[in-house]
Coordinates of C-alpha atoms in Angstrom, one line a residue:
X1 CA -14.2 -7.8 24.9
X2 CA -12.2 -5.4 22.8
X3 CA -12.8 -2.4 20.6
X4 CA -13.0 -2.5 16.8
X5 CA -14.4 -0.7 13.8
X6 CA -17.3 -2.9 12.6
X7 CA -18.9 -2.7 9.1
X8 CA -22.5 -3.8 8.8
X9 CA -24.9 -3.6 5.9
X10 CA -28.6 -4.1 5.5
X11 CA -29.7 -5.6 2.2
X12 CA -28.1 -3.5 -0.6
X13 CA -27.7 -0.3 1.4
X14 CA -24.3 1.3 1.9
X15 CA -22.2 -0.2 4.7
X16 CA -22.4 1.4 8.1
X17 CA -19.1 1.8 10.1
X18 CA -19.2 1.9 13.9
X19 CA -16.6 1.7 16.6
X20 CA -18.0 -0.8 19.0
X21 CA -17.2 -3.5 21.7
X22 CA -16.6 -6.9 20.1
X23 CA -16.5 -10.3 21.9
X24 CA -13.3 -12.1 21.3
X25 CA -15.4 -15.2 20.7
X26 CA -16.7 -13.6 17.5
X27 CA -13.2 -13.5 15.9
X28 CA -12.8 -15.8 12.9
X29 CA -10.8 -19.1 13.1
X30 CA -7.0 -18.8 13.0
X31 CA -3.8 -20.1 14.4
X32 CA -2.6 -16.9 16.0
X33 CA -4.3 -14.3 18.2
X34 CA -2.6 -10.9 18.0
X35 CA -2.9 -7.8 20.2
X36 CA -3.0 -5.1 17.5
X37 CA -1.0 -2.0 18.3
X38 CA -1.5 -0.1 15.0
X39 CA -3.2 -0.4 11.7
X40 CA -3.4 2.0 8.8
X41 CA -5.6 3.3 6.0
X42 CA -4.9 2.2 2.4
X43 CA -6.9 2.9 -0.7
X44 CA -8.6 -0.5 -0.5
X45 CA -9.6 0.3 3.1
X46 CA -11.2 3.5 1.9
X47 CA -13.2 1.5 -0.7
X48 CA -14.3 -1.0 2.0
X49 CA -15.3 1.5 4.6
X50 CA -17.2 3.8 2.2
X51 CA -18.7 1.0 0.1
X52 CA -17.5 2.7 -3.1
X53 CA -16.4 -0.7 -4.4
X54 CA -17.4 -4.3 -3.5
X55 CA -14.2 -5.0 -1.6
X56 CA -15.9 -6.6 1.4
X57 CA -17.1 -10.1 0.7
X58 CA -19.3 -10.7 3.7
X59 CA -20.8 -8.8 6.7
X60 CA -20.3 -8.0 9.5
X61 CA -16.6 -7.2 8.8
X62 CA -13.7 -5.6 10.6
X63 CA -11.9 -3.7 7.9
X64 CA -8.1 -3.0 7.7
X65 CA -5.9 -4.9 5.3
X66 CA -2.8 -4.7 7.6
X67 CA -1.7 -4.5 11.2
X68 CA 1.2 -4.8 13.5
X69 CA 1.1 -6.1 17.0
X70 CA 2.2 -8.7 19.6
X71 CA 1.2 -12.4 19.6
X72 CA -1.1 -13.3 22.5
X73 CA -1.8 -16.9 21.7
X74 CA -0.4 -19.3 19.0
X75 CA -1.0 -22.9 18.1
X76 CA 1.7 -22.6 15.4
X77 CA 5.3 -23.3 16.4
X78 CA 6.6 -20.4 14.3
X79 CA 5.2 -17.9 16.6
X80 CA 5.1 -17.6 20.4
X81 CA 3.4 -15.3 22.9
X82 CA 5.2 -12.0 22.9
X83 CA 6.5 -12.1 19.3
X84 CA 6.1 -8.9 17.3
X85 CA 4.5 -9.5 13.9
X86 CA 3.2 -7.7 10.8
X87 CA 0.4 -8.7 8.5
X88 CA -0.4 -7.4 5.0
X89 CA -3.1 -8.7 2.6
X90 CA -4.4 -12.3 2.3
X91 CA -8.0 -11.0 2.1
X92 CA -7.8 -9.7 5.7
X93 CA -10.3 -6.8 6.0
X94 CA -12.2 -8.2 2.9
X95 CA -13.2 -11.8 3.6
X96 CA -11.5 -12.2 7.0
X97 CA -11.7 -9.8 9.9
X98 CA -8.9 -7.3 9.7
X99 CA -6.7 -4.9 11.6
X100 CA -8.9 -1.9 12.5
X101 CA -9.5 -3.4 16.0
X102 CA -7.6 -4.1 19.1
X103 CA -7.4 -7.9 18.4
X104 CA -7.2 -10.1 15.4
X105 CA -7.1 -13.8 14.9
X106 CA -5.4 -15.0 11.6
X107 CA -3.5 -17.8 10.0
X108 CA 0.2 -18.1 10.9
X109 CA 1.1 -18.3 7.2
X110 CA -0.1 -14.7 6.8
X111 CA 2.3 -13.2 9.3
X112 CA 5.9 -12.1 9.0
X113 CA 8.2 -11.4 12.0
X114 CA 8.8 -7.7 12.8
X115 CA 12.3 -6.9 11.5
X116 CA 15.0 -5.9 14.0
X117 CA 14.9 -2.2 14.7
X118 CA 11.4 -1.8 13.4
X119 CA 8.5 -0.7 15.7
X120 CA 4.8 -1.4 15.2
X121 CA 4.1 2.3 14.7
X122 CA 6.8 2.6 12.1
X123 CA 5.7 -0.6 10.4
X124 CA 2.2 0.7 9.9
X125 CA 3.4 4.2 9.0
X126 CA 4.8 2.3 6.1
X127 CA 1.9 -0.1 5.9
X128 CA 0.7 -2.2 2.9
X129 CA 1.2 0.9 0.7
X130 CA 4.9 1.2 1.6
X131 CA 5.4 -2.5 1.5
X132 CA 3.9 -2.5 -2.0
X133 CA 6.2 0.3 -3.0
X134 CA 9.2 -1.8 -2.0
X135 CA 7.9 -4.7 -4.0
X136 CA 7.7 -2.4 -7.0
X137 CA 11.3 -1.3 -6.4
X138 CA 12.4 -4.9 -6.1
X139 CA 10.6 -5.7 -9.4
X140 CA 12.4 -2.9 -11.2
X141 CA 15.7 -4.0 -9.8
X142 CA 15.0 -7.7 -10.8
X143 CA 14.5 -6.5 -14.4
X144 CA 17.9 -4.8 -14.3
X145 CA 16.9 -1.1 -13.9
X146 CA 19.8 1.1 -12.6
X147 CA 20.1 4.8 -11.9
X148 CA 22.5 5.2 -14.9
X149 CA 19.7 4.3 -17.3
X150 CA 17.7 7.5 -16.6
X151 CA 14.9 9.0 -14.5
X152 CA 12.1 6.9 -12.9
X153 CA 8.5 8.2 -12.9
X154 CA 6.3 7.6 -9.9
X155 CA 2.6 8.2 -10.5
X156 CA 0.1 8.9 -7.7
X157 CA 3.0 10.6 -6.0
X158 CA 1.1 12.1 -3.0
X159 CA -0.5 8.7 -2.2
X160 CA 0.8 6.0 0.1
X161 CA 2.5 3.9 -2.5
X162 CA 3.8 6.9 -4.5
X163 CA 5.3 8.8 -1.5
X164 CA 7.2 5.8 -0.2
X165 CA 8.3 4.8 -3.7
X166 CA 9.8 8.2 -4.2
X167 CA 11.7 8.0 -0.9
X168 CA 13.0 4.5 -1.6
X169 CA 14.1 5.2 -5.2
X170 CA 15.8 8.5 -4.3
X171 CA 17.9 6.8 -1.6
X172 CA 19.0 4.2 -4.1
X173 CA 20.4 6.9 -6.3
X174 CA 17.6 7.2 -8.9
X175 CA 16.5 10.5 -10.3
X176 CA 12.8 10.5 -9.5
X177 CA 10.0 12.3 -11.3
X178 CA 6.7 12.6 -9.4
X179 CA 3.4 12.8 -11.2
X180 CA 0.7 14.4 -9.2
X181 CA -2.5 16.4 -9.4
X182 CA -1.5 18.5 -6.4
X183 CA 1.3 20.6 -7.7
X184 CA 1.1 22.7 -4.5
X185 CA 2.7 19.7 -2.7
X186 CA 6.0 20.3 -4.5
X187 CA 7.9 21.1 -1.4
X188 CA 6.7 17.8 0.3
X189 CA 7.5 15.7 -2.7
X190 CA 10.9 17.2 -3.2
X191 CA 11.6 16.6 0.5
X192 CA 10.9 12.9 -0.1
X193 CA 13.4 12.9 -2.9
X194 CA 11.6 13.9 -6.1
X195 CA 13.7 16.0 -8.5
X196 CA 11.0 16.9 -11.0
X197 CA 7.2 17.2 -10.8
X198 CA 4.9 16.1 -13.6
X199 CA 1.3 17.3 -13.8
X200 CA -0.9 14.3 -13.9
X201 CA -3.2 16.0 -16.4
X202 CA -0.6 15.3 -19.0
X203 CA -1.0 11.6 -18.4
X204 CA -4.6 10.9 -17.5
X205 CA -6.3 11.3 -20.9
X206 CA -6.1 9.2 -24.1
X207 CA -2.6 9.6 -25.7
X208 CA -0.6 8.4 -28.7
X209 CA 0.5 4.7 -28.8
X210 CA 4.1 5.8 -28.9
X211 CA 5.3 9.1 -27.3
X212 CA 8.6 10.8 -26.6
X213 CA 11.0 8.5 -24.6
X214 CA 11.2 10.1 -21.2
X215 CA 11.7 7.6 -18.4
X216 CA 13.8 4.5 -17.9
X217 CA 11.2 3.0 -15.6
X218 CA 8.1 3.8 -13.7
X219 CA 6.1 2.8 -10.6
X220 CA 2.4 3.2 -11.3
X221 CA -0.5 2.9 -8.8
X222 CA -3.0 4.6 -11.1
X223 CA -3.8 2.4 -14.0
X224 CA -6.1 3.2 -17.0
X225 CA -5.0 6.0 -19.4
X226 CA -2.1 7.0 -17.0
X227 CA -0.5 3.6 -17.2
X228 CA -1.0 3.5 -21.0
X229 CA 0.7 6.8 -21.4
X230 CA 3.5 5.8 -19.1
X231 CA 4.2 2.7 -21.1
X232 CA 4.1 4.8 -24.3
X233 CA 6.7 7.2 -22.8
X234 CA 9.2 4.6 -21.5
X235 CA 12.7 4.5 -23.0
X236 CA 13.8 1.6 -25.1
X237 CA 14.0 -1.4 -22.8
X238 CA 12.2 0.5 -20.1
X239 CA 10.3 -1.2 -17.2
X240 CA 7.0 -0.3 -15.6
X241 CA 5.8 -1.8 -12.3
X242 CA 2.0 -1.7 -12.1
X243 CA 0.4 -2.1 -8.7
X244 CA -2.8 -0.1 -8.5
X245 CA -6.0 1.2 -10.2
X246 CA -6.8 4.6 -8.7
X247 CA -7.9 5.9 -12.1
X248 CA -9.4 2.6 -13.3
X249 CA -8.7 -1.0 -13.8
X250 CA -8.7 -0.7 -17.6
X251 CA -5.6 -0.4 -19.7
X252 CA -6.5 1.4 -23.0
X253 CA -3.0 0.8 -24.5
X254 CA -1.5 -0.7 -27.7
X255 CA 1.2 -3.3 -28.2
X256 CA 3.5 -0.6 -29.8
X257 CA 5.7 0.1 -26.7
X258 CA 6.2 -3.6 -26.1
X259 CA 7.1 -4.7 -29.6
X260 CA 8.8 -1.6 -30.9
X261 CA 10.7 -0.5 -27.8
X262 CA 11.0 -3.7 -25.9
X263 CA 9.2 -2.3 -22.9
X264 CA 8.3 -4.6 -20.0
X265 CA 5.2 -4.2 -17.8
X266 CA 5.7 -6.0 -14.5
X267 CA 2.7 -6.7 -12.4
X268 CA 3.1 -6.3 -8.6
X269 CA 0.8 -8.0 -6.2
X270 CA 1.1 -7.4 -2.5
X271 CA -1.9 -9.5 -1.3
X272 CA -0.7 -13.0 -2.1
X273 CA 3.0 -12.5 -2.4
X274 CA 5.0 -15.5 -1.1
X275 CA 6.6 -15.4 2.4
X276 CA 10.2 -15.0 1.2
X277 CA 9.4 -12.0 -0.9
X278 CA 7.4 -10.4 1.9
X279 CA 10.1 -11.0 4.5
X280 CA 12.8 -9.5 2.1
X281 CA 10.6 -6.5 1.5
X282 CA 10.2 -5.8 5.2
X283 CA 13.9 -6.4 5.9
X284 CA 14.8 -3.9 3.2
X285 CA 12.3 -1.3 4.5
X286 CA 13.8 -1.6 8.0
X287 CA 17.3 -0.9 6.5
X288 CA 16.6 1.5 3.7
X289 CA 13.8 3.8 4.7
X290 CA 14.9 6.3 7.4
X291 CA 12.5 6.7 10.4
X292 CA 12.5 10.5 10.1
X293 CA 11.3 10.2 6.4
X294 CA 8.5 7.9 7.5
X295 CA 7.4 10.1 10.4
X296 CA 7.3 13.3 8.2
X297 CA 5.1 11.4 5.7
X298 CA 2.6 10.2 8.3
X299 CA -0.6 11.5 9.9
X300 CA -1.7 9.6 13.1
X301 CA -5.5 9.3 13.8
X302 CA -7.7 7.5 16.3
X303 CA -9.8 4.5 15.4
X304 CA -13.0 6.6 15.6
X305 CA -11.6 9.0 12.9
X306 CA -11.1 6.2 10.3
X307 CA -14.4 6.5 8.5
X308 CA -14.1 10.2 7.9
X309 CA -10.5 10.0 6.8
X310 CA -11.3 7.0 4.5
X311 CA -13.7 9.2 2.6
X312 CA -11.1 11.9 2.3
X313 CA -8.5 9.4 1.1
X314 CA -10.7 8.4 -1.8
X315 CA -11.2 12.1 -2.7
X316 CA -7.5 12.5 -3.0
X317 CA -7.4 14.8 0.1
X318 CA -4.9 12.7 2.1
X319 CA -1.1 13.2 1.7
X320 CA 1.3 10.3 2.4
X321 CA 0.4 7.7 5.0
X322 CA -2.3 7.4 7.7
X323 CA -1.4 5.6 10.9
X324 CA -4.3 4.4 13.0
X325 CA -3.8 4.0 16.7
X326 CA -6.5 1.3 17.4
X327 CA -6.0 1.8 21.2
X328 CA -6.6 5.5 21.2

């Protein structure tokens, strides 16, 4: 038996979340059994736990789209008992029991080894949000974006993706502008590396198809009108990395930025990203994101606190990252 957060739902009623004892025999089929040390709360976890969106495909479900821990058993030669591993995505916490529990059984293909120098707590303080931020940075660099081309905008700056993106970009020498609805968090965002703050109210309503050229690139986790306005405000040849939909999954934009300014919109997916890209992202996070920056951007909670904090996360009341100690 082990402890986990279990979601259940009766008919079409909202899901109920309860920390309870779970029999190991109830775990889904997989190649590797992991003793989970830490998980985290991402935006998708908030949707799953609260039922605000149909993220969970079947019930009962252990939510949690990522985790870090130690291998207990493995039938796959790539992993042995005692190996430290990380998991992000692959439908875990949605269609396959996830990381908000003390144990998880998953496919070996979904895991990556813990990079040298990384701990489970630090890995989940970064979590899927931070890993996604690194994928966005990699996408910008793959399209040739350099600091000399001008400032980079990060939307949703106080969120998990945004906060880590600011820290990563600033340490690569970029001038980072941070778009947020919480201007009172200026001190925190500037400590992460932001040079200028942008009120999100200037981006989240319908705007002109082409606007003043302001940014060489952008990392957007918001979508909808915000992303449309970002694209309209990119410099000639600018690149936007889109990875989220906090405002909405629509894109009420025009083709003008793309055909008149040569703007590129690069989609970034963290759920099904191939192994090589995942491993590269985590190796870079281990090297490029200082531990003290991660710690200052992280709140640690107990497993029992996850439902309440998930609701706050969706209301925009959580700053940075949330680390969940599943053994506390």
